[in-house]
CSV table of C-alpha atoms in Angstrom, one decimal:
chain,number,residue,atom,x,y,z
A,664,MET,CA,11.0,-0.1,4.1
A,665,MET,CA,9.5,3.2,5.5
A,666,LEU,CA,9.6,4.7,2.1
A,667,PHE,CA,6.5,6.8,2.2
A,668,PRO,CA,5.0,9.3,4.6
A,669,PRO,CA,1.7,8.7,6.3
A,670,THR,CA,-0.2,10.6,3.6
A,671,GLY,CA,-3.7,10.0,5.1
A,672,LEU,CA,-2.7,11.3,8.6
A,673,GLU,CA,-1.0,14.3,6.9
A,674,TYR,CA,-4.3,15.1,5.1
A,675,VAL,CA,-6.1,15.1,8.5
A,676,ALA,CA,-3.3,17.1,10.3
A,677,THR,CA,-3.5,19.8,7.5
A,678,SER,CA,-7.2,20.0,7.9
A,679,ALA,CA,-6.9,20.1,11.7
A,680,LYS,CA,-4.6,23.3,11.4
A,681,ALA,CA,-7.8,25.3,10.3
A,682,VAL,CA,-9.2,25.0,13.8
A,683,ALA,CA,-6.4,24.1,16.1
A,684,GLU,CA,-4.0,26.5,17.8
A,685,LYS,CA,-1.1,24.1,17.1
A,686,VAL,CA,-0.6,20.7,15.3
A,687,THR,CA,2.3,18.5,15.7
A,688,LEU,CA,2.7,15.5,13.4
A,689,LEU,CA,4.8,12.5,14.6
A,690,ASP,CA,5.8,9.4,12.4
A,691,LEU,CA,6.6,6.9,15.2
A,692,ARG,CA,8.4,4.8,12.6
A,693,TYR,CA,11.1,7.3,12.8
A,694,GLU,CA,10.8,8.9,16.2
A,695,SER,CA,12.7,6.2,18.0
A,696,GLU,CA,12.9,8.1,21.3
A,697,LEU,CA,9.2,9.1,21.3
A,698,SER,CA,8.3,5.6,20.5
A,699,LYS,CA,9.1,4.8,24.2
A,700,ILE,CA,5.9,5.4,26.1
A,701,ASP,CA,7.5,7.4,29.0
A,702,ASN,CA,9.2,9.7,26.6
A,703,LEU,CA,6.0,10.2,24.5
A,704,ASN,CA,3.8,10.9,27.5
A,705,ALA,CA,6.4,13.4,28.8
A,706,PHE,CA,6.4,15.1,25.4
A,707,ILE,CA,2.5,15.3,25.6
A,708,ARG,CA,2.5,16.8,29.1
A,709,GLU,CA,5.3,19.3,28.2
A,710,ASN,CA,3.5,20.6,25.1
A,711,ASN,CA,0.1,20.9,26.8
A,712,ILE,CA,-1.4,18.7,24.2
A,713,ASP,CA,-5.2,18.3,24.6
A,714,ALA,CA,-6.2,15.9,21.7
A,715,LEU,CA,-4.4,13.0,20.4
A,716,CYS,CA,-5.1,11.7,16.8
A,717,VAL,CA,-3.7,8.3,15.9
A,718,GLY,CA,-3.7,6.7,12.5
A,719,ILE,CA,-3.7,2.9,12.0
A,720,GLY,CA,-3.2,1.8,8.5
A,721,TRP,CA,-2.4,-1.9,8.6
A,722,ASP,CA,-2.5,-5.0,10.8
A,723,ARG,CA,1.3,-5.1,11.3
A,724,GLN,CA,2.0,-4.5,15.0
A,725,PHE,CA,-1.6,-4.1,15.8
A,726,GLU,CA,-1.2,-5.5,19.3
A,727,GLU,CA,1.7,-3.2,20.0
A,728,ILE,CA,-0.3,-0.3,18.9
A,729,CYS,CA,-3.1,-1.2,21.3
A,730,GLN,CA,-0.6,-1.5,24.1
A,731,LEU,CA,0.7,2.1,23.3
A,732,LEU,CA,-2.7,3.5,23.1
A,733,ASN,CA,-3.6,2.1,26.6
A,734,GLN,CA,-0.6,3.7,28.1
A,735,LEU,CA,-1.4,7.3,26.8
A,736,PRO,CA,-2.8,9.8,29.3
A,737,LYS,CA,-6.4,9.0,30.2
A,738,ASP,CA,-7.5,12.6,30.5
A,739,ILE,CA,-6.7,13.6,27.0
A,740,LEU,CA,-9.2,13.2,24.1
A,741,LEU,CA,-8.0,10.2,22.1
A,742,VAL,CA,-9.3,9.9,18.5
A,743,VAL,CA,-8.2,7.0,16.3
A,744,GLY,CA,-8.7,6.6,12.5
A,745,GLY,CA,-7.2,5.0,9.4
A,746,TYR,CA,-8.0,2.0,7.2
A,747,LYS,CA,-7.4,-0.6,9.9
A,748,ALA,CA,-9.2,1.4,12.6
A,749,THR,CA,-12.2,1.9,10.2
A,750,GLU,CA,-12.3,-1.8,9.8
A,751,LYS,CA,-11.9,-2.8,13.4
A,752,VAL,CA,-14.1,-0.5,15.2
A,753,GLU,CA,-15.5,-2.9,17.7
A,754,GLU,CA,-12.2,-4.7,18.3
A,755,LEU,CA,-10.4,-1.5,19.0
A,756,PHE,CA,-13.0,-0.1,21.5
A,757,GLU,CA,-12.8,-3.5,23.3
A,758,ALA,CA,-9.0,-3.6,23.3
A,759,CYS,CA,-8.4,0.0,24.1
A,760,PRO,CA,-10.6,1.5,26.9
A,761,SER,CA,-8.9,4.8,26.5
A,762,ILE,CA,-10.2,5.4,22.9
A,763,ASP,CA,-12.9,8.1,22.9
A,764,ILE,CA,-13.8,8.4,19.2
A,765,ILE,CA,-13.0,6.3,16.0
A,766,VAL,CA,-13.3,8.1,12.7
A,767,ARG,CA,-14.7,5.8,10.0
A,768,GLY,CA,-13.3,6.5,6.5
A,769,GLU,CA,-12.2,9.9,5.5
A,770,GLY,CA,-11.4,12.3,8.4
A,771,GLU,CA,-10.6,15.7,7.1
A,772,GLU,CA,-14.0,17.2,7.9
A,773,ILE,CA,-14.7,15.1,10.8
A,774,ILE,CA,-11.6,16.2,12.6
A,775,GLN,CA,-12.7,19.8,12.4
A,776,ASP,CA,-16.1,19.0,14.0
A,777,VAL,CA,-14.3,17.1,16.8
A,778,LEU,CA,-11.8,19.8,17.5
A,779,ARG,CA,-14.4,22.5,17.5
A,780,GLY,CA,-16.1,20.6,20.4
A,781,MET,CA,-19.2,19.6,18.5
A,782,PRO,CA,-21.2,17.0,20.6
A,783,SER,CA,-20.4,13.4,19.4
A,784,GLU,CA,-24.0,12.7,18.9
A,785,ASN,CA,-24.1,15.2,16.1
A,786,ILE,CA,-21.0,14.2,14.2
A,787,THR,CA,-21.7,11.9,11.4
A,788,GLY,CA,-19.0,9.3,10.3
A,789,ILE,CA,-17.8,8.5,13.9
A,790,SER,CA,-18.3,5.8,16.5
A,791,PHE,CA,-17.9,6.8,20.2
A,792,ARG,CA,-18.4,5.7,23.8
A,793,LYS,CA,-21.6,6.6,25.6
A,794,ASN,CA,-22.7,5.2,29.0
A,795,GLY,CA,-20.5,2.2,28.8
A,796,SER,CA,-21.6,1.3,25.2
A,797,VAL,CA,-20.4,2.1,21.7
A,798,VAL,CA,-22.6,4.2,19.5
A,799,HIS,CA,-22.2,4.2,15.6
A,800,ASN,CA,-23.5,7.4,14.0
A,801,PRO,CA,-24.7,7.4,10.5
A,802,ASN,CA,-22.1,7.4,7.6
A,803,ARG,CA,-20.9,10.8,6.6
A,804,ALA,CA,-21.4,12.1,3.1
A,805,LEU,CA,-18.0,11.9,1.4
A,806,PRO,CA,-16.5,15.3,0.8
A,807,ASP,CA,-15.7,16.9,-2.6
A,808,ILE,CA,-12.1,15.9,-3.0
A,809,ASN,CA,-11.3,19.3,-4.6
A,810,SER,CA,-12.4,20.9,-1.4
A,811,LEU,CA,-9.7,19.3,0.6
A,812,ALA,CA,-6.3,21.0,1.1
A,813,ASN,CA,-3.2,19.2,0.0
A,814,PRO,CA,-1.0,17.7,2.8
A,815,ASP,CA,1.2,20.3,4.4
A,816,ARG,CA,4.6,18.6,4.1
A,817,SER,CA,6.2,21.3,6.3
A,818,LEU,CA,4.6,19.4,9.3
A,819,ARG,CA,7.1,16.5,8.7
A,820,HIS,CA,10.1,15.9,10.9
A,821,ASN,CA,11.7,13.3,8.6
A,822,GLU,CA,12.9,12.8,5.1
A,823,TYR,CA,11.7,9.7,3.4
A,824,SER,CA,14.4,7.8,1.3
A,825,LEU,CA,15.2,4.2,0.4
A,826,SER,CA,16.7,1.9,2.9
A,827,ILE,CA,17.7,-1.7,1.8
A,828,ASN,CA,18.3,-3.9,4.8
A,829,GLY,CA,19.4,-1.0,6.8
A,830,VAL,CA,21.6,0.5,4.1
A,831,ARG,CA,20.0,4.1,3.5
A,832,ILE,CA,20.2,5.7,0.0
A,833,LYS,CA,19.6,9.4,0.8
A,834,SER,CA,19.8,10.6,-2.8
A,835,TRP,CA,16.4,8.9,-3.5
A,836,GLY,CA,13.8,11.0,-1.9
A,837,PHE,CA,10.3,9.5,-1.9
A,838,ASP,CA,6.8,11.0,-1.7
A,839,ALA,CA,3.3,10.1,-2.4
A,840,VAL,CA,0.5,12.0,-4.3
A,841,LEU,CA,-3.1,10.9,-4.2
A,842,THR,CA,-4.8,12.3,-7.4
A,843,ALA,CA,-8.1,10.5,-6.9
A,844,ARG,CA,-9.9,8.5,-4.3
A,845,GLY,CA,-12.1,5.5,-4.7
A,846,CYS,CA,-12.3,2.8,-7.3
A,847,PRO,CA,-15.0,1.9,-9.9
A,848,PHE,CA,-14.3,-1.8,-9.8
A,849,ASN,CA,-15.7,-4.4,-7.4
A,850,CYS,CA,-13.0,-7.1,-7.0
A,851,LYS,CA,-14.3,-9.4,-4.4
A,852,PHE,CA,-11.0,-9.8,-2.5
A,853,CYS,CA,-10.7,-6.0,-2.1
A,854,THR,CA,-12.3,-4.0,0.7
A,855,PHE,CA,-10.1,-0.8,0.5
A,856,SER,CA,-13.1,1.4,-0.6
A,857,LEU,CA,-15.5,0.1,2.0
A,858,ASN,CA,-16.0,1.1,5.5
A,859,PRO,CA,-17.6,-0.9,8.4
A,860,LEU,CA,-21.1,0.2,7.6
A,861,GLY,CA,-21.1,-0.6,3.9
A,862,GLN,CA,-20.2,2.8,2.5
A,863,LYS,CA,-18.2,2.6,-0.7
A,864,ARG,CA,-16.0,5.4,-1.9
A,865,SER,CA,-17.0,6.0,-5.5
A,866,TYR,CA,-14.2,7.1,-7.9
A,867,THR,CA,-13.7,10.9,-7.5
A,868,ALA,CA,-10.8,12.6,-9.3
A,869,ARG,CA,-9.0,15.9,-8.3
A,870,SER,CA,-8.6,18.7,-10.8
A,871,VAL,CA,-5.5,18.3,-13.0
A,872,ASP,CA,-4.3,21.8,-12.1
A,873,SER,CA,-4.2,20.9,-8.4
A,874,VAL,CA,-2.3,17.7,-9.1
A,875,ILE,CA,0.4,19.4,-11.1
A,876,GLU,CA,0.8,22.2,-8.6
A,877,GLU,CA,1.3,19.7,-5.7
A,878,ILE,CA,3.9,17.6,-7.9
A,879,LYS,CA,5.8,20.8,-8.8
A,880,ALA,CA,6.1,21.7,-5.1
A,881,LEU,CA,7.6,18.3,-4.1
A,882,LYS,CA,11.3,18.2,-3.1
A,883,ALA,CA,11.4,14.4,-3.6
A,884,ASN,CA,12.5,12.9,-7.0
A,885,ILE,CA,10.6,9.7,-6.9
A,886,ILE,CA,6.8,9.9,-6.5
A,887,LEU,CA,4.3,7.3,-6.0
A,888,ILE,CA,0.9,8.1,-7.5
A,889,SER,CA,-1.0,6.4,-4.8
A,890,ASP,CA,-4.5,6.1,-6.5
A,891,ASP,CA,-6.1,2.7,-6.6
A,892,ASN,CA,-5.8,2.9,-10.4
A,893,PHE,CA,-4.3,6.0,-11.8
A,894,PHE,CA,-5.7,5.3,-15.3
A,895,THR,CA,-9.3,5.0,-14.4
A,896,GLU,CA,-9.9,7.9,-16.7
A,897,PRO,CA,-7.2,7.6,-19.4
A,898,LYS,CA,-7.8,11.0,-21.0
A,899,ARG,CA,-7.2,12.7,-17.6
A,900,ALA,CA,-4.0,10.5,-17.1
A,901,GLU,CA,-2.9,11.6,-20.5
A,902,GLU,CA,-3.5,15.3,-19.7
A,903,ILE,CA,-1.5,15.0,-16.5
A,904,CYS,CA,1.4,13.5,-18.6
A,905,ASP,CA,1.0,16.2,-21.1
A,906,ARG,CA,1.3,18.9,-18.4
A,907,ILE,CA,4.4,17.1,-16.8
A,908,ILE,CA,6.1,17.1,-20.2
A,909,GLU,CA,5.2,20.7,-21.0
A,910,GLN,CA,6.3,22.2,-17.7
A,911,LYS,CA,9.5,20.0,-17.7
A,912,ILE,CA,8.9,18.4,-14.3
A,913,LYS,CA,11.8,16.2,-13.7
A,914,LYS,CA,10.5,13.4,-11.5
A,915,ARG,CA,10.4,9.7,-11.5
A,916,PHE,CA,6.9,8.2,-11.1
A,917,PHE,CA,5.4,4.8,-10.4
A,918,THR,CA,1.8,3.9,-9.9
A,919,GLN,CA,-0.8,1.1,-9.8
A,920,ALA,CA,-2.6,0.1,-12.9
A,921,ARG,CA,-4.9,-2.5,-14.4
A,922,ILE,CA,-4.0,-4.4,-17.6
A,923,GLU,CA,-6.6,-2.4,-19.5
A,924,ILE,CA,-3.8,0.3,-19.8
A,925,ALA,CA,-2.5,-1.8,-22.7
A,926,ARG,CA,-5.4,-0.4,-24.9
A,927,TYR,CA,-3.9,3.1,-24.9
A,928,PRO,CA,-0.6,3.2,-26.8
A,929,THR,CA,-0.6,7.0,-27.0
A,930,LEU,CA,-0.9,7.3,-23.2
A,931,LEU,CA,1.9,4.7,-22.7
A,932,LYS,CA,4.2,6.7,-25.0
A,933,LYS,CA,3.4,10.0,-23.0
A,934,MET,CA,3.9,8.2,-19.8
A,935,ALA,CA,7.5,7.2,-20.8
A,936,ARG,CA,8.2,10.9,-21.8
A,937,ALA,CA,6.7,12.2,-18.6
A,938,GLY,CA,9.0,10.1,-16.4
A,939,PHE,CA,6.9,7.1,-15.4
A,940,LYS,CA,9.3,4.3,-14.7
A,941,ALA,CA,7.2,1.4,-13.1
A,942,LEU,CA,3.7,0.0,-13.1
A,943,LEU,CA,2.3,-1.9,-10.3
A,944,ILE,CA,-0.2,-4.2,-11.9
A,945,GLY,CA,-2.7,-6.5,-10.1
A,946,VAL,CA,-3.2,-9.8,-12.0
A,947,GLU,CA,-3.9,-11.8,-8.9
A,948,SER,CA,-4.2,-15.3,-10.7
A,949,PRO,CA,-3.3,-17.1,-13.8
A,950,HIS,CA,-6.3,-19.3,-13.5
A,951,ASP,CA,-9.6,-18.2,-15.2
A,952,TRP,CA,-11.8,-19.8,-12.6
A,953,ILE,CA,-10.1,-17.9,-9.8
A,954,LEU,CA,-10.2,-14.5,-11.8
A,955,LYS,CA,-13.9,-15.2,-12.2
A,956,GLN,CA,-14.3,-16.0,-8.5
A,957,MET,CA,-12.7,-12.6,-7.7
A,958,ASP,CA,-14.7,-10.6,-10.3
A,959,LYS,CA,-11.5,-9.3,-11.8
A,960,GLY,CA,-13.2,-8.7,-15.2
A,961,PHE,CA,-10.6,-10.4,-17.4
A,962,ASP,CA,-9.2,-13.8,-18.1
A,963,GLN,CA,-5.8,-15.4,-18.6
A,964,GLY,CA,-5.8,-14.9,-22.4
A,965,THR,CA,-6.5,-11.1,-21.9
A,966,VAL,CA,-3.6,-10.9,-19.5
A,967,ARG,CA,-1.2,-12.5,-22.0
A,968,LYS,CA,-2.4,-10.3,-24.8
A,969,SER,CA,-2.0,-7.2,-22.7
A,970,PHE,CA,1.5,-8.0,-21.5
A,971,ALA,CA,2.4,-8.7,-25.2
A,972,VAL,CA,1.7,-5.0,-25.7
A,973,LEU,CA,3.1,-3.7,-22.5
A,974,ARG,CA,6.5,-5.3,-23.0
A,975,LYS,CA,7.1,-2.9,-25.9
A,976,TYR,CA,7.3,0.0,-23.6
A,977,PRO,CA,10.3,0.8,-21.2
A,978,PHE,CA,8.5,0.3,-17.9
A,979,PHE,CA,9.4,-2.0,-15.1
A,980,TYR,CA,6.4,-4.2,-14.3
A,981,ASN,CA,5.7,-5.5,-10.7
A,982,VAL,CA,2.8,-7.9,-10.9
A,983,TYR,CA,0.7,-8.8,-7.9
A,984,PHE,CA,-0.6,-12.3,-7.3
A,985,ILE,CA,-2.7,-13.9,-4.7
A,986,TYR,CA,-2.3,-17.5,-3.6
A,987,GLY,CA,-4.2,-19.8,-1.2
A,988,ASN,CA,-7.5,-19.0,-3.0
A,989,ILE,CA,-10.6,-20.9,-2.1
A,990,GLY,CA,-10.5,-24.2,-4.0
A,991,GLU,CA,-6.9,-23.6,-5.2
A,992,THR,CA,-4.6,-26.6,-5.3
A,993,GLU,CA,-0.9,-26.5,-4.6
A,994,LYS,CA,-0.1,-27.2,-8.2
A,995,GLU,CA,-2.1,-24.2,-9.3
A,996,MET,CA,-0.4,-21.9,-6.8
A,997,LEU,CA,3.1,-23.1,-7.9
A,998,TYR,CA,2.2,-22.2,-11.5
A,999,ILE,CA,2.3,-18.5,-10.5
A,1000,PRO,CA,6.0,-18.0,-10.9
A,1001,ARG,CA,6.1,-19.7,-14.3
A,1002,PHE,CA,3.2,-17.7,-15.6
A,1003,ALA,CA,4.8,-14.6,-14.4
A,1004,LYS,CA,7.9,-15.4,-16.5
A,1005,GLU,CA,5.7,-16.3,-19.6
A,1006,ILE,CA,3.9,-12.9,-19.5
A,1007,GLY,CA,7.2,-10.9,-19.0
A,1008,ALA,CA,6.7,-9.7,-15.4
A,1009,ASP,CA,10.0,-8.1,-14.0
A,1010,ALA,CA,9.1,-8.7,-10.4
A,1011,ILE,CA,6.2,-10.2,-8.6
A,1012,THR,CA,4.7,-9.7,-5.2
A,1013,CYS,CA,2.7,-12.6,-3.8
A,1014,ASN,CA,0.4,-12.6,-0.9
A,1015,LYS,CA,-1.9,-15.1,0.8
A,1016,LEU,CA,-5.6,-14.5,0.4
A,1017,ARG,CA,-7.0,-12.4,3.1
A,1018,ILE,CA,-10.7,-12.4,3.9
A,1019,GLU,CA,-11.4,-8.9,5.4
A,1020,LYS,CA,-14.2,-8.4,7.8
A,1021,PHE,CA,-16.5,-7.0,5.2
A,1022,SER,CA,-15.3,-8.9,2.1
A,1023,PRO,CA,-17.8,-10.5,-0.1
A,1024,LEU,CA,-15.8,-13.6,-0.2
A,1025,ARG,CA,-16.8,-14.3,3.4
A,1026,GLU,CA,-20.0,-15.7,2.0
A,1027,LEU,CA,-18.1,-18.3,-0.2
A,1028,VAL,CA,-15.9,-19.3,2.9
A,1029,ALA,CA,-19.1,-19.8,5.0
A,1030,LYS,CA,-20.4,-22.3,2.5
A,1031,ASN,CA,-17.2,-24.3,2.6
A,1032,PRO,CA,-16.6,-25.9,6.0
A,1033,ARG,CA,-13.0,-26.9,5.1
A,1034,TYR,CA,-12.0,-23.3,5.1
A,1035,HIS,CA,-11.4,-21.0,8.1
A,1036,VAL,CA,-10.7,-17.3,8.7
A,1037,THR,CA,-8.8,-16.0,11.7
A,1038,GLU,CA,-9.5,-12.9,13.6
A,1039,LYS,CA,-6.8,-11.2,11.5
A,1040,GLY,CA,-8.6,-12.2,8.3
A,1041,GLU,CA,-6.1,-14.8,7.4
A,1042,LEU,CA,-7.5,-17.7,5.3
A,1043,TYR,CA,-6.4,-21.3,5.8
A,1044,SER,CA,-8.0,-24.7,5.3
A,1045,ASP,CA,-7.9,-28.2,6.6
A,1046,GLU,CA,-5.5,-29.0,3.7
A,1047,PHE,CA,-3.5,-25.8,3.7
A,1048,SER,CA,-2.4,-24.7,7.2
A,1049,HIS,CA,-0.7,-21.3,7.8
A,1050,ALA,CA,2.7,-23.2,8.0
A,1051,ARG,CA,2.1,-25.0,4.7
A,1052,LEU,CA,0.9,-21.9,2.9
A,1053,LYS,CA,4.0,-20.1,4.1
A,1054,GLN,CA,6.2,-22.9,2.7
A,1055,ILE,CA,4.4,-22.7,-0.6
A,1056,GLY,CA,5.0,-18.9,-0.7
A,1057,ARG,CA,8.7,-19.4,-0.3
A,1058,ARG,CA,8.7,-21.9,-3.1
A,1059,ILE,CA,6.9,-19.4,-5.3
A,1060,LYS,CA,9.3,-16.7,-4.3
A,1061,PHE,CA,12.5,-18.6,-4.9
A,1062,SER,CA,11.2,-20.1,-8.1
A,1063,PHE,CA,10.9,-16.7,-9.6
A,1064,TYR,CA,13.7,-14.8,-7.9
A,1065,THR,CA,16.7,-16.8,-9.0
A,1066,PRO,CA,20.2,-15.1,-9.1
A,1067,GLY,CA,19.6,-14.5,-12.9
A,1068,ARG,CA,16.4,-12.6,-12.1
A,1069,TYR,CA,18.2,-10.1,-9.9
A,1070,VAL,CA,20.7,-9.5,-12.8
A,1071,LYS,CA,17.8,-9.0,-15.1
A,1072,ILE,CA,16.1,-6.6,-12.8
A,1073,LEU,CA,19.3,-4.4,-12.5
A,1074,TRP,CA,19.9,-4.5,-16.3
A,1075,LYS,CA,16.4,-3.4,-17.1
A,1076,ASN,CA,16.4,-0.6,-14.6
A,1077,ILE,CA,19.8,0.7,-15.8
A,1078,PHE,CA,19.6,0.4,-19.6
A,1079,ILE,CA,15.9,0.0,-20.5
A,1080,VAL,CA,13.9,1.8,-17.9
A,1081,ARG,CA,16.9,4.1,-17.1
A,1082,PHE,CA,15.6,4.6,-13.6
A,1083,PHE,CA,19.1,5.3,-12.2
A,1084,SER,CA,21.4,8.3,-12.7
A,1085,PHE,CA,25.2,7.6,-13.3
A,1086,LYS,CA,26.0,8.6,-9.8
A,1087,GLU,CA,23.2,6.4,-8.4
A,1088,ILE,CA,24.6,3.4,-10.4
A,1089,ILE,CA,28.1,4.0,-8.8
A,1090,PHE,CA,26.5,4.3,-5.4
A,1091,LEU,CA,24.6,1.0,-5.9
A,1092,PHE,CA,27.6,-0.9,-6.8
A,1093,LEU,CA,29.7,0.6,-4.0
A,1094,SER,CA,26.8,-0.3,-1.5
A,1095,ALA,CA,26.2,-3.8,-2.9
A,1096,PRO,CA,28.6,-5.7,-0.5
A,1097,ALA,CA,26.8,-4.0,2.5
A,1098,ILE,CA,23.3,-4.7,1.3
A,1099,ILE,CA,24.2,-8.4,0.6
A,1100,ILE,CA,25.9,-8.9,4.0
A,1101,SER,CA,23.0,-7.2,5.8
A,1102,ALA,CA,20.5,-9.5,3.9
A,1103,LEU,CA,22.5,-12.6,5.0
A,1104,ILE,CA,22.5,-11.6,8.5
A,1105,LYS,CA,18.8,-10.9,8.4
A,1106,GLU,CA,18.1,-14.4,7.2
A,1107,GLN,CA,20.4,-15.9,9.7
A,1108,LYS,CA,18.7,-14.1,12.5
A,1109,ARG,CA,15.4,-15.6,11.3
A,1110,GLY,CA,17.0,-19.1,11.3
A,1111,ARG,CA,16.6,-19.6,7.6
A,1112,LEU,CA,19.8,-18.7,5.9
A,1113,GLY,CA,20.8,-22.1,4.9
A,1114,ASP,CA,17.3,-22.7,3.3
A,1115,SER,CA,17.4,-19.5,1.5
A,1116,LEU,CA,20.8,-20.1,0.0
A,1117,LYS,CA,19.7,-23.6,-1.0
A,1118,ARG,CA,16.6,-22.3,-2.8
A,1119,SER,CA,18.5,-19.6,-4.5
A,1120,PHE,CA,21.5,-21.5,-5.9
A,1121,ILE,CA,20.7,-25.2,-5.8
A,1122,LYS,CA,17.0,-26.0,-6.0
A,1123,ASN,CA,14.2,-23.7,-7.1
A,1124,ALA,CA,11.2,-25.9,-6.7
């Protein structure tokens, strides 16, 4: 939905300003004209750009991104970074001969070394080409998070607002704030805090003062606290809520959390007063044996007890689940929507299990010859092909998202969470026909309109 800015790249661009004569930041999701390679290359030449830095965060459109990189001017330094680039160092160098340097992990300090002209051999934390081969320098010591400048949002060319099936709601401005980096947990399915050479980003938090000053300066009225888990240090989270309340900062917040937050009723009350509206909670599975396999650190009983507490507070709960786990049956997968309803989830997000390049789960897959992993990290098995898993995913989705569910979601956001202002409620109702029509057109283009209508209104298997 293009809700949020490329925060990671904004951090790097802000750091680059300290050593570069001029920095231009482009979000090619929005720059439709500059997304055309001829126009982009003309822009590069006209502005005398001598270094290009590209951030790649996800697998989506990976092949198209590689094609774009290969068409950029060959005589200009090309530096690539981001989560997906960090994971796919070898693959990117092979697919994109024009890449000179890949930054592994956090790039704020590294980009300054590169732009100052330091020899690549002396820059820790990068991989680079030398004499036809790829050299991986040692990992770089991670910087003190409080030494990094906040993203310079004046570099943006775009405003970030909600778009539902092409219908843009401009009154909702979105932004993201990173108050801490890293995660103290070691869930086996997650590799977000690892880089290709095994370096883990331990949990490190910014000062509360710097967080509050950044939030106060934001124009957007809806803020994602984009930490892996904002409540890793409950006392610190409570202090941030206290400061938001004391300084009368009127924003709407949502963030990721673990179920352990149910242990802190005082914090939950302060969150509601501070403007927190939604919690994104990773439960992952309703089955104890899968939770143990993932090293989640809790069981189904704990999940039920935690949500019995959480339901007392006026938050919207989006719960994440993973299906297609190693050894999971179809019946176990299809229990997800029923379990989500039982614990009181307001919305769910379900994803197939992915086995990333450096995931500890790869060892488990290797021991089971019935399971296979594609180059993109997609897990499938002799019993559950990609196509079958996709069908199961749709059954999970439509079993949970009935027409009545959408009514409940709207009701809770209006009357309990109070996410919407009166003007926004009016706008939503006026926009509803256009949103519905655009959704129907989208499903029709995908060739599944009839199936979606059937599953929504006739059969929710």
